[in-house]
PDB file of C-alpha atoms and ligand atoms in Angstrom:
ATOM      1  CA  UNK A   1       0.000   0.000   0.000  1.00  0.00           C
ATOM      2  CA  UNK A   2       1.316   3.454  -0.924  1.00  0.00           C
ATOM      3  CA  UNK A   3       2.263   5.747   1.996  1.00  0.00           C
ATOM      4  CA  UNK A   4      -0.092   8.679   2.580  1.00  0.00           C
ATOM      5  CA  UNK A   5       1.238  11.892   1.028  1.00  0.00           C
ATOM      6  CA  UNK A   6       1.760  14.783   3.465  1.00  0.00           C
ATOM      7  CA  UNK A   7      -0.955  17.444   3.046  1.00  0.00           C
ATOM      8  CA  UNK A   8      -0.997  20.526   5.291  1.00  0.00           C
ATOM      9  CA  UNK A   9      -4.464  22.064   5.506  1.00  0.00           C
ATOM     10  CA  UNK A  10      -5.714  24.987   7.587  1.00  0.00           C
ATOM     11  CA  UNK A  11      -7.221  23.622  10.815  1.00  0.00           C
ATOM     12  CA  UNK A  12     -10.620  24.929  11.905  1.00  0.00           C
ATOM     13  CA  UNK A  13      -9.518  25.622  15.496  1.00  0.00           C
ATOM     14  CA  UNK A  14      -6.739  27.942  14.281  1.00  0.00           C
ATOM     15  CA  UNK A  15      -9.334  30.145  12.564  1.00  0.00           C
ATOM     16  CA  UNK A  16     -11.579  30.530  15.622  1.00  0.00           C
ATOM     17  CA  UNK A  17     -11.370  33.253  18.259  1.00  0.00           C
ATOM     18  CA  UNK A  18      -9.990  32.268  21.656  1.00  0.00           C
ATOM     19  CA  UNK A  19     -13.401  32.638  23.321  1.00  0.00           C
ATOM     20  CA  UNK A  20     -15.453  30.982  20.570  1.00  0.00           C
ATOM     21  CA  UNK A  21     -17.551  28.307  22.352  1.00  0.00           C
ATOM     22  CA  UNK A  22     -16.706  25.699  19.707  1.00  0.00           C
ATOM     23  CA  UNK A  23     -12.999  26.440  20.105  1.00  0.00           C
ATOM     24  CA  UNK A  24     -13.243  26.226  23.889  1.00  0.00           C
ATOM     25  CA  UNK A  25     -15.038  22.902  23.612  1.00  0.00           C
ATOM     26  CA  UNK A  26     -12.460  21.641  21.101  1.00  0.00           C
ATOM     27  CA  UNK A  27      -9.623  22.533  23.469  1.00  0.00           C
ATOM     28  CA  UNK A  28     -11.374  20.517  26.182  1.00  0.00           C
ATOM     29  CA  UNK A  29     -11.662  17.629  23.672  1.00  0.00           C
ATOM     30  CA  UNK A  30      -7.915  17.900  23.151  1.00  0.00           C
ATOM     31  CA  UNK A  31      -7.349  16.989  26.797  1.00  0.00           C
ATOM     32  CA  UNK A  32      -9.238  13.727  26.204  1.00  0.00           C
ATOM     33  CA  UNK A  33      -7.269  13.174  22.999  1.00  0.00           C
ATOM     34  CA  UNK A  34      -4.046  13.496  25.035  1.00  0.00           C
ATOM     35  CA  UNK A  35      -5.250  10.771  27.371  1.00  0.00           C
ATOM     36  CA  UNK A  36      -6.053   8.464  24.450  1.00  0.00           C
ATOM     37  CA  UNK A  37      -2.673   9.203  22.840  1.00  0.00           C
ATOM     38  CA  UNK A  38      -0.755   8.823  26.131  1.00  0.00           C
ATOM     39  CA  UNK A  39       0.847  12.236  25.480  1.00  0.00           C
ATOM     40  CA  UNK A  40       1.705  13.070  29.097  1.00  0.00           C
ATOM     41  CA  UNK A  41       3.431   9.793  29.885  1.00  0.00           C
ATOM     42  CA  UNK A  42       5.350   9.699  26.585  1.00  0.00           C
ATOM     43  CA  UNK A  43       6.560  13.287  26.989  1.00  0.00           C
ATOM     44  CA  UNK A  44       7.435  12.846  30.683  1.00  0.00           C
ATOM     45  CA  UNK A  45       9.407   9.695  29.940  1.00  0.00           C
ATOM     46  CA  UNK A  46      11.617  11.462  27.405  1.00  0.00           C
ATOM     47  CA  UNK A  47      12.196  14.562  29.523  1.00  0.00           C
ATOM     48  CA  UNK A  48      13.062  12.410  32.553  1.00  0.00           C
ATOM     49  CA  UNK A  49      15.702  10.567  30.535  1.00  0.00           C
ATOM     50  CA  UNK A  50      17.609  13.743  29.611  1.00  0.00           C
ATOM     51  CA  UNK A  51      20.482  14.779  31.861  1.00  0.00           C
ATOM     52  CA  UNK A  52      19.888  18.448  32.513  1.00  0.00           C
ATOM     53  CA  UNK A  53      21.646  20.826  34.932  1.00  0.00           C
ATOM     54  CA  UNK A  54      20.515  20.446  38.559  1.00  0.00           C
ATOM     55  CA  UNK A  55      22.406  23.370  40.083  1.00  0.00           C
ATOM     56  CA  UNK A  56      20.055  26.048  38.727  1.00  0.00           C
ATOM     57  CA  UNK A  57      16.527  26.547  37.478  1.00  0.00           C
ATOM     58  CA  UNK A  58      15.933  24.866  34.130  1.00  0.00           C
ATOM     59  CA  UNK A  59      14.744  27.011  31.232  1.00  0.00           C
ATOM     60  CA  UNK A  60      12.099  25.211  29.202  1.00  0.00           C
ATOM     61  CA  UNK A  61      10.076  26.500  26.262  1.00  0.00           C
ATOM     62  CA  UNK A  62       6.933  24.911  24.875  1.00  0.00           C
ATOM     63  CA  UNK A  63       6.069  25.917  21.315  1.00  0.00           C
ATOM     64  CA  UNK A  64       2.346  26.037  20.473  1.00  0.00           C
ATOM     65  CA  UNK A  65       1.521  25.369  24.117  1.00  0.00           C
ATOM     66  CA  UNK A  66      -2.239  25.915  23.845  1.00  0.00           C
ATOM     67  CA  UNK A  67      -3.833  26.273  27.280  1.00  0.00           C
ATOM     68  CA  UNK A  68      -0.732  24.859  29.015  1.00  0.00           C
ATOM     69  CA  UNK A  69      -2.707  21.978  30.526  1.00  0.00           C
ATOM     70  CA  UNK A  70      -0.713  19.151  28.967  1.00  0.00           C
ATOM     71  CA  UNK A  71       2.571  20.611  30.224  1.00  0.00           C
ATOM     72  CA  UNK A  72       0.982  21.053  33.664  1.00  0.00           C
ATOM     73  CA  UNK A  73       0.377  17.309  33.819  1.00  0.00           C
ATOM     74  CA  UNK A  74       3.973  16.766  32.716  1.00  0.00           C
ATOM     75  CA  UNK A  75       5.121  19.230  35.406  1.00  0.00           C
ATOM     76  CA  UNK A  76       3.293  17.202  38.076  1.00  0.00           C
ATOM     77  CA  UNK A  77       5.113  14.083  36.924  1.00  0.00           C
ATOM     78  CA  UNK A  78       8.513  15.793  36.768  1.00  0.00           C
ATOM     79  CA  UNK A  79       8.451  18.230  39.688  1.00  0.00           C
ATOM     80  CA  UNK A  80      10.137  15.828  42.150  1.00  0.00           C
ATOM     81  CA  UNK A  81      13.070  15.544  39.745  1.00  0.00           C
ATOM     82  CA  UNK A  82      12.920  19.077  38.287  1.00  0.00           C
ATOM     83  CA  UNK A  83      11.947  21.240  41.292  1.00  0.00           C
ATOM     84  CA  UNK A  84      12.853  24.589  39.738  1.00  0.00           C
ATOM     85  CA  UNK A  85      11.772  25.345  36.182  1.00  0.00           C
ATOM     86  CA  UNK A  86      11.270  28.587  34.319  1.00  0.00           C
ATOM     87  CA  UNK A  87       8.732  27.558  31.705  1.00  0.00           C
ATOM     88  CA  UNK A  88       7.636  29.741  28.809  1.00  0.00           C
ATOM     89  CA  UNK A  89       4.380  28.778  27.098  1.00  0.00           C
ATOM     90  CA  UNK A  90       4.508  30.228  23.594  1.00  0.00           C
ATOM     91  CA  UNK A  91       1.340  30.350  21.542  1.00  0.00           C
ATOM     92  CA  UNK A  92      -0.116  32.868  19.134  1.00  0.00           C
ATOM     93  CA  UNK A  93      -3.340  32.846  21.159  1.00  0.00           C
ATOM     94  CA  UNK A  94      -3.655  33.816  24.813  1.00  0.00           C
ATOM     95  CA  UNK A  95      -5.108  30.595  26.206  1.00  0.00           C
ATOM     96  CA  UNK A  96      -3.469  30.026  29.578  1.00  0.00           C
ATOM     97  CA  UNK A  97      -5.826  30.593  32.539  1.00  0.00           C
ATOM     98  CA  UNK A  98      -4.536  32.311  35.715  1.00  0.00           C
ATOM     99  CA  UNK A  99      -5.544  29.165  37.644  1.00  0.00           C
ATOM    100  CA  UNK A 100      -3.207  27.100  35.445  1.00  0.00           C
ATOM    101  CA  UNK A 101      -0.333  29.468  36.273  1.00  0.00           C
ATOM    102  CA  UNK A 102      -1.125  29.148  39.993  1.00  0.00           C
ATOM    103  CA  UNK A 103      -0.991  25.375  39.682  1.00  0.00           C
ATOM    104  CA  UNK A 104       2.452  25.589  38.089  1.00  0.00           C
ATOM    105  CA  UNK A 105       3.550  27.900  40.914  1.00  0.00           C
ATOM    106  CA  UNK A 106       2.304  25.346  43.446  1.00  0.00           C
ATOM    107  CA  UNK A 107       4.800  22.888  41.954  1.00  0.00           C
ATOM    108  CA  UNK A 108       7.652  25.401  42.174  1.00  0.00           C
ATOM    109  CA  UNK A 109       7.592  26.108  38.429  1.00  0.00           C
ATOM    110  CA  UNK A 110       7.414  29.651  37.112  1.00  0.00           C
ATOM    111  CA  UNK A 111       5.231  29.553  34.003  1.00  0.00           C
ATOM    112  CA  UNK A 112       5.056  32.572  31.720  1.00  0.00           C
ATOM    113  CA  UNK A 113       2.707  32.720  28.741  1.00  0.00           C
ATOM    114  CA  UNK A 114       4.157  34.382  25.649  1.00  0.00           C
ATOM    115  CA  UNK A 115       1.640  35.423  23.031  1.00  0.00           C
ATOM    116  CA  UNK A 116       3.870  35.113  19.984  1.00  0.00           C
ATOM    117  CA  UNK A 117       3.549  33.752  16.478  1.00  0.00           C
ATOM    118  CA  UNK A 118       6.284  31.150  16.243  1.00  0.00           C
ATOM    119  CA  UNK A 119       7.283  32.470  12.814  1.00  0.00           C
ATOM    120  CA  UNK A 120       8.089  35.819  14.484  1.00  0.00           C
ATOM    121  CA  UNK A 121      10.122  33.899  17.067  1.00  0.00           C
ATOM    122  CA  UNK A 122      11.965  32.192  14.197  1.00  0.00           C
ATOM    123  CA  UNK A 123      12.581  35.495  12.424  1.00  0.00           C
ATOM    124  CA  UNK A 124      13.823  37.059  15.657  1.00  0.00           C
ATOM    125  CA  UNK A 125      16.194  34.151  16.256  1.00  0.00           C
ATOM    126  CA  UNK A 126      17.672  34.585  12.778  1.00  0.00           C
ATOM    127  CA  UNK A 127      17.881  38.366  12.800  1.00  0.00           C
ATOM    128  CA  UNK A 128      19.120  38.852  16.334  1.00  0.00           C
ATOM    129  CA  UNK A 129      20.468  35.656  17.868  1.00  0.00           C
ATOM    130  CA  UNK A 130      21.851  37.383  20.983  1.00  0.00           C
ATOM    131  CA  UNK A 131      18.620  39.170  21.908  1.00  0.00           C
ATOM    132  CA  UNK A 132      15.998  38.204  24.458  1.00  0.00           C
ATOM    133  CA  UNK A 133      12.706  39.128  22.790  1.00  0.00           C
ATOM    134  CA  UNK A 134       9.450  38.693  24.702  1.00  0.00           C
ATOM    135  CA  UNK A 135      11.190  36.633  27.330  1.00  0.00           C
ATOM    136  CA  UNK A 136      11.839  34.002  24.648  1.00  0.00           C
ATOM    137  CA  UNK A 137      15.558  34.173  25.308  1.00  0.00           C
ATOM    138  CA  UNK A 138      18.321  32.932  23.116  1.00  0.00           C
ATOM    139  CA  UNK A 139      19.100  29.746  25.038  1.00  0.00           C
ATOM    140  CA  UNK A 140      16.911  27.039  26.491  1.00  0.00           C
ATOM    141  CA  UNK A 141      17.810  23.832  28.234  1.00  0.00           C
ATOM    142  CA  UNK A 142      14.892  22.172  26.495  1.00  0.00           C
ATOM    143  CA  UNK A 143      12.267  23.025  23.899  1.00  0.00           C
ATOM    144  CA  UNK A 144       9.183  20.854  23.529  1.00  0.00           C
ATOM    145  CA  UNK A 145       6.263  20.769  21.113  1.00  0.00           C
ATOM    146  CA  UNK A 146       3.129  18.653  21.076  1.00  0.00           C
ATOM    147  CA  UNK A 147       0.709  18.475  18.131  1.00  0.00           C
ATOM    148  CA  UNK A 148       2.319  21.623  16.758  1.00  0.00           C
ATOM    149  CA  UNK A 149       4.928  21.045  14.023  1.00  0.00           C
ATOM    150  CA  UNK A 150       2.349  19.472  11.725  1.00  0.00           C
ATOM    151  CA  UNK A 151       0.787  22.930  11.227  1.00  0.00           C
ATOM    152  CA  UNK A 152       3.687  23.922   8.985  1.00  0.00           C
ATOM    153  CA  UNK A 153       4.763  23.066   5.447  1.00  0.00           C
ATOM    154  CA  UNK A 154       8.331  21.824   4.923  1.00  0.00           C
ATOM    155  CA  UNK A 155       9.833  25.207   4.030  1.00  0.00           C
ATOM    156  CA  UNK A 156       8.603  26.825   7.247  1.00  0.00           C
ATOM    157  CA  UNK A 157       9.475  23.739   9.253  1.00  0.00           C
ATOM    158  CA  UNK A 158      13.081  23.846   8.103  1.00  0.00           C
ATOM    159  CA  UNK A 159      13.395  27.438   9.372  1.00  0.00           C
ATOM    160  CA  UNK A 160      11.613  26.569  12.602  1.00  0.00           C
ATOM    161  CA  UNK A 161      13.886  23.612  13.297  1.00  0.00           C
ATOM    162  CA  UNK A 162      16.920  25.769  12.494  1.00  0.00           C
ATOM    163  CA  UNK A 163      15.800  28.315  15.126  1.00  0.00           C
ATOM    164  CA  UNK A 164      15.188  25.514  17.632  1.00  0.00           C
ATOM    165  CA  UNK A 165      18.641  24.011  17.018  1.00  0.00           C
ATOM    166  CA  UNK A 166      20.256  27.428  17.510  1.00  0.00           C
ATOM    167  CA  UNK A 167      18.511  27.996  20.820  1.00  0.00           C
ATOM    168  CA  UNK A 168      18.554  24.768  22.828  1.00  0.00           C
ATOM    169  CA  UNK A 169      20.409  21.572  23.643  1.00  0.00           C
ATOM    170  CA  UNK A 170      17.393  19.253  23.830  1.00  0.00           C
ATOM    171  CA  UNK A 171      14.299  19.180  21.665  1.00  0.00           C
ATOM    172  CA  UNK A 172      11.349  16.820  21.497  1.00  0.00           C
ATOM    173  CA  UNK A 173       8.161  16.899  19.455  1.00  0.00           C
ATOM    174  CA  UNK A 174       5.191  14.537  19.497  1.00  0.00           C
ATOM    175  CA  UNK A 175       3.100  14.808  16.361  1.00  0.00           C
ATOM    176  CA  UNK A 176       0.340  12.875  14.629  1.00  0.00           C
ATOM    177  CA  UNK A 177       1.613   9.760  12.865  1.00  0.00           C
ATOM    178  CA  UNK A 178       0.720   9.876   9.175  1.00  0.00           C
ATOM    179  CA  UNK A 179      -0.457   6.284   8.931  1.00  0.00           C
ATOM    180  CA  UNK A 180      -3.663   4.556   7.888  1.00  0.00           C
ATOM    181  CA  UNK A 181      -4.269   3.239  11.435  1.00  0.00           C
ATOM    182  CA  UNK A 182      -4.059   6.795  12.851  1.00  0.00           C
ATOM    183  CA  UNK A 183      -6.262   8.078  10.022  1.00  0.00           C
ATOM    184  CA  UNK A 184      -8.910   5.472  10.850  1.00  0.00           C
ATOM    185  CA  UNK A 185      -8.743   6.441  14.542  1.00  0.00           C
ATOM    186  CA  UNK A 186      -9.063  10.141  13.633  1.00  0.00           C
ATOM    187  CA  UNK A 187     -12.323   9.368  11.792  1.00  0.00           C
ATOM    188  CA  UNK A 188     -13.634   7.636  14.928  1.00  0.00           C
ATOM    189  CA  UNK A 189     -12.786  10.437  17.347  1.00  0.00           C
ATOM    190  CA  UNK A 190     -16.468  11.286  17.756  1.00  0.00           C
ATOM    191  CA  UNK A 191     -16.605   8.180  19.972  1.00  0.00           C
ATOM    192  CA  UNK A 192     -14.909  10.124  22.783  1.00  0.00           C
ATOM    193  CA  UNK A 193     -17.479  12.914  22.451  1.00  0.00           C
ATOM    194  CA  UNK A 194     -15.360  15.239  20.290  1.00  0.00           C
ATOM    195  CA  UNK A 195     -17.186  18.156  18.653  1.00  0.00           C
ATOM    196  CA  UNK A 196     -17.275  18.953  14.922  1.00  0.00           C
ATOM    197  CA  UNK A 197     -14.157  21.171  15.111  1.00  0.00           C
ATOM    198  CA  UNK A 198     -12.111  18.437  16.784  1.00  0.00           C
ATOM    199  CA  UNK A 199     -13.450  15.761  14.439  1.00  0.00           C
ATOM    200  CA  UNK A 200     -12.463  17.764  11.361  1.00  0.00           C
ATOM    201  CA  UNK A 201      -9.081  18.854  12.716  1.00  0.00           C
ATOM    202  CA  UNK A 202      -8.161  15.341  13.843  1.00  0.00           C
ATOM    203  CA  UNK A 203      -8.354  14.085  10.251  1.00  0.00           C
ATOM    204  CA  UNK A 204      -6.486  17.126   8.892  1.00  0.00           C
ATOM    205  CA  UNK A 205      -3.792  16.636  11.553  1.00  0.00           C
ATOM    206  CA  UNK A 206      -3.095  13.068  10.509  1.00  0.00           C
ATOM    207  CA  UNK A 207      -2.788  14.085   6.838  1.00  0.00           C
ATOM    208  CA  UNK A 208      -0.277  16.780   7.915  1.00  0.00           C
ATOM    209  CA  UNK A 209       1.539  14.444  10.332  1.00  0.00           C
ATOM    210  CA  UNK A 210       4.860  12.697   9.886  1.00  0.00           C
ATOM    211  CA  UNK A 211       6.361   9.307   9.150  1.00  0.00           C
ATOM    212  CA  UNK A 212       9.785   7.778   8.682  1.00  0.00           C
ATOM    213  CA  UNK A 213      12.613  10.274   9.250  1.00  0.00           C
ATOM    214  CA  UNK A 214      10.910  13.288   7.702  1.00  0.00           C
ATOM    215  CA  UNK A 215      11.760  15.663  10.563  1.00  0.00           C
ATOM    216  CA  UNK A 216      15.356  14.423  10.798  1.00  0.00           C
ATOM    217  CA  UNK A 217      15.713  15.241   7.101  1.00  0.00           C
ATOM    218  CA  UNK A 218      14.711  18.831   7.851  1.00  0.00           C
ATOM    219  CA  UNK A 219      17.007  19.188  10.885  1.00  0.00           C
ATOM    220  CA  UNK A 220      19.627  21.778  10.005  1.00  0.00           C
ATOM    221  CA  UNK A 221      23.280  22.222   9.580  1.00  0.00           C
ATOM    222  CA  UNK A 222      25.738  20.256  11.573  1.00  0.00           C
ATOM    223  CA  UNK A 223      23.796  17.034  12.016  1.00  0.00           C
ATOM    224  CA  UNK A 224      26.941  15.387  13.363  1.00  0.00           C
ATOM    225  CA  UNK A 225      26.712  17.550  16.477  1.00  0.00           C
ATOM    226  CA  UNK A 226      23.288  16.161  17.382  1.00  0.00           C
ATOM    227  CA  UNK A 227      21.853  12.785  18.165  1.00  0.00           C
ATOM    228  CA  UNK A 228      18.514  12.477  16.381  1.00  0.00           C
ATOM    229  CA  UNK A 229      15.850   9.886  17.116  1.00  0.00           C
ATOM    230  CA  UNK A 230      12.625   9.648  15.192  1.00  0.00           C
ATOM    231  CA  UNK A 231       9.874   7.110  14.821  1.00  0.00           C
ATOM    232  CA  UNK A 232       6.461   5.855  15.885  1.00  0.00           C
ATOM    233  CA  UNK A 233       5.444   6.394  19.509  1.00  0.00           C
ATOM    234  CA  UNK A 234       2.413   4.905  21.229  1.00  0.00           C
ATOM    235  CA  UNK A 235      -0.555   3.951  19.095  1.00  0.00           C
ATOM    236  CA  UNK A 236      -0.957   7.128  17.039  1.00  0.00           C
ATOM    237  CA  UNK A 237       2.045   9.442  17.570  1.00  0.00           C
ATOM    238  CA  UNK A 238       5.281  10.201  15.820  1.00  0.00           C
ATOM    239  CA  UNK A 239       8.184  11.338  17.990  1.00  0.00           C
ATOM    240  CA  UNK A 240      11.225  13.382  16.982  1.00  0.00           C
ATOM    241  CA  UNK A 241      14.011  13.956  19.471  1.00  0.00           C
ATOM    242  CA  UNK A 242      17.252  15.925  19.091  1.00  0.00           C
ATOM    243  CA  UNK A 243      19.957  16.070  21.759  1.00  0.00           C
ATOM    244  CA  UNK A 244      23.119  18.103  21.269  1.00  0.00           C
ATOM    245  CA  UNK A 245      26.171  15.872  21.615  1.00  0.00           C
ATOM    246  CA  UNK A 246      27.743  16.223  25.025  1.00  0.00           C
ATOM    247  CA  UNK A 247      24.486  17.560  26.493  1.00  0.00           C
ATOM    248  CA  UNK A 248      23.377  14.047  27.606  1.00  0.00           C
TER     249      UNK A 248
HETATM  250  C1  LIG B 301      -3.355  21.339  18.304  1.00  0.00           C
HETATM  251  S1  LIG B 301      -3.021  22.683  19.367  1.00  0.00           S
HETATM  252  C2  LIG B 301      -1.899  21.899  20.526  1.00  0.00           C
HETATM  253  C3  LIG B 301      -1.787  22.642  21.823  1.00  0.00           C
HETATM  254  C4  LIG B 301      -0.905  21.965  22.874  1.00  0.00           C
HETATM  255  N1  LIG B 301       0.443  21.807  22.398  1.00  0.00           N
HETATM  256  C5  LIG B 301      -1.498  20.644  23.266  1.00  0.00           C
HETATM  257  O1  LIG B 301      -0.975  19.612  22.845  1.00  0.00           O
HETATM  258  O2  LIG B 301      -2.511  20.668  23.987  1.00  0.00           O
HETATM  259  C6  LIG B 301      -1.923  23.697  18.393  1.00  0.00           C
HETATM  260  C7  LIG B 301      -1.586  25.008  19.039  1.00  0.00           C
HETATM  261  O3  LIG B 301      -0.654  25.676  18.187  1.00  0.00           O
HETATM  262  C8  LIG B 301      -0.969  27.056  18.181  1.00  0.00           C
HETATM  263  N2  LIG B 301      -0.415  27.643  16.937  1.00  0.00           N
HETATM  264  C9  LIG B 301      -0.756  27.351  15.660  1.00  0.00           C
HETATM  265  N3  LIG B 301      -0.001  28.076  14.800  1.00  0.00           N
HETATM  266  C10 LIG B 301       0.836  28.837  15.562  1.00  0.00           C
HETATM  267  C11 LIG B 301       1.849  29.780  15.261  1.00  0.00           C
HETATM  268  N4  LIG B 301       2.144  30.112  13.980  1.00  0.00           N
HETATM  269  N5  LIG B 301       2.532  30.337  16.285  1.00  0.00           N
HETATM  270  C12 LIG B 301       2.235  30.017  17.568  1.00  0.00           C
HETATM  271  N6  LIG B 301       1.277  29.148  17.915  1.00  0.00           N
HETATM  272  C13 LIG B 301       0.578  28.553  16.926  1.00  0.00           C
HETATM  273  C14 LIG B 301      -2.472  27.131  18.248  1.00  0.00           C
HETATM  274  O4  LIG B 301      -2.912  28.378  18.725  1.00  0.00           O
HETATM  275  C15 LIG B 301      -2.773  25.960  19.198  1.00  0.00           C
HETATM  276  O5  LIG B 301      -2.855  26.397  20.535  1.00  0.00           O
END
């Protein structure tokens, strides 16, 4: 059977206002989708395996963080091991509730939302690599992304991954797996009570997802200086991981 071609289509949720009831409902659906996909445990497992500095607060950036609720679950799992984290939640919409920030603070993590289009962050990284725009500073211990990279066509992705590689030592992304099994599951997502926005976007996301070593092929420059891992994860995800050599 021929592999599915990659098709990036505009997702309905991205075109809705932050306070649109359908968008709010779809973001709640996403939390159930995370549970089905095992997103929190897969992400926590990878972050726990990285050897990161313990003598100071860790600087972590999430790209396309949404309402910050997935990372909050990850924070609960990691807080015993990572007690001090300065977390920036970058998203082009302002979706993080004050209560979510208080919950991070209760774990000892300082979470700061940054309302930024990632393509501006990329442009800033290229134009002014020493600057610290919007608190999205030049260096991060770790950058993470979940259900985010698939929004972008290859040309934009290459620039985005270049900016990521210039600004951190560890990167991980969990994305939809572009496979017939995941496509079938995306058509059945109504079974978990997902609304029309989520049902439509789930199918679009799989078509825009990844397979094989597609993200590794877009990783920039000095590939020898990084260890790249990429492949299927869980039942429906595709994981890409990049660790700078010597960073552990
Ligand atoms: C499918 S949601 C995933 C949210 C979160 N990572 C999660 O897993 O719950 C994708 C997120 O990417 C954000 N997004 C899409 N395009 C963006 C862009 N160009 N810059 C910043 N954020 C963007 C959307 O606003 C949305 O919150």
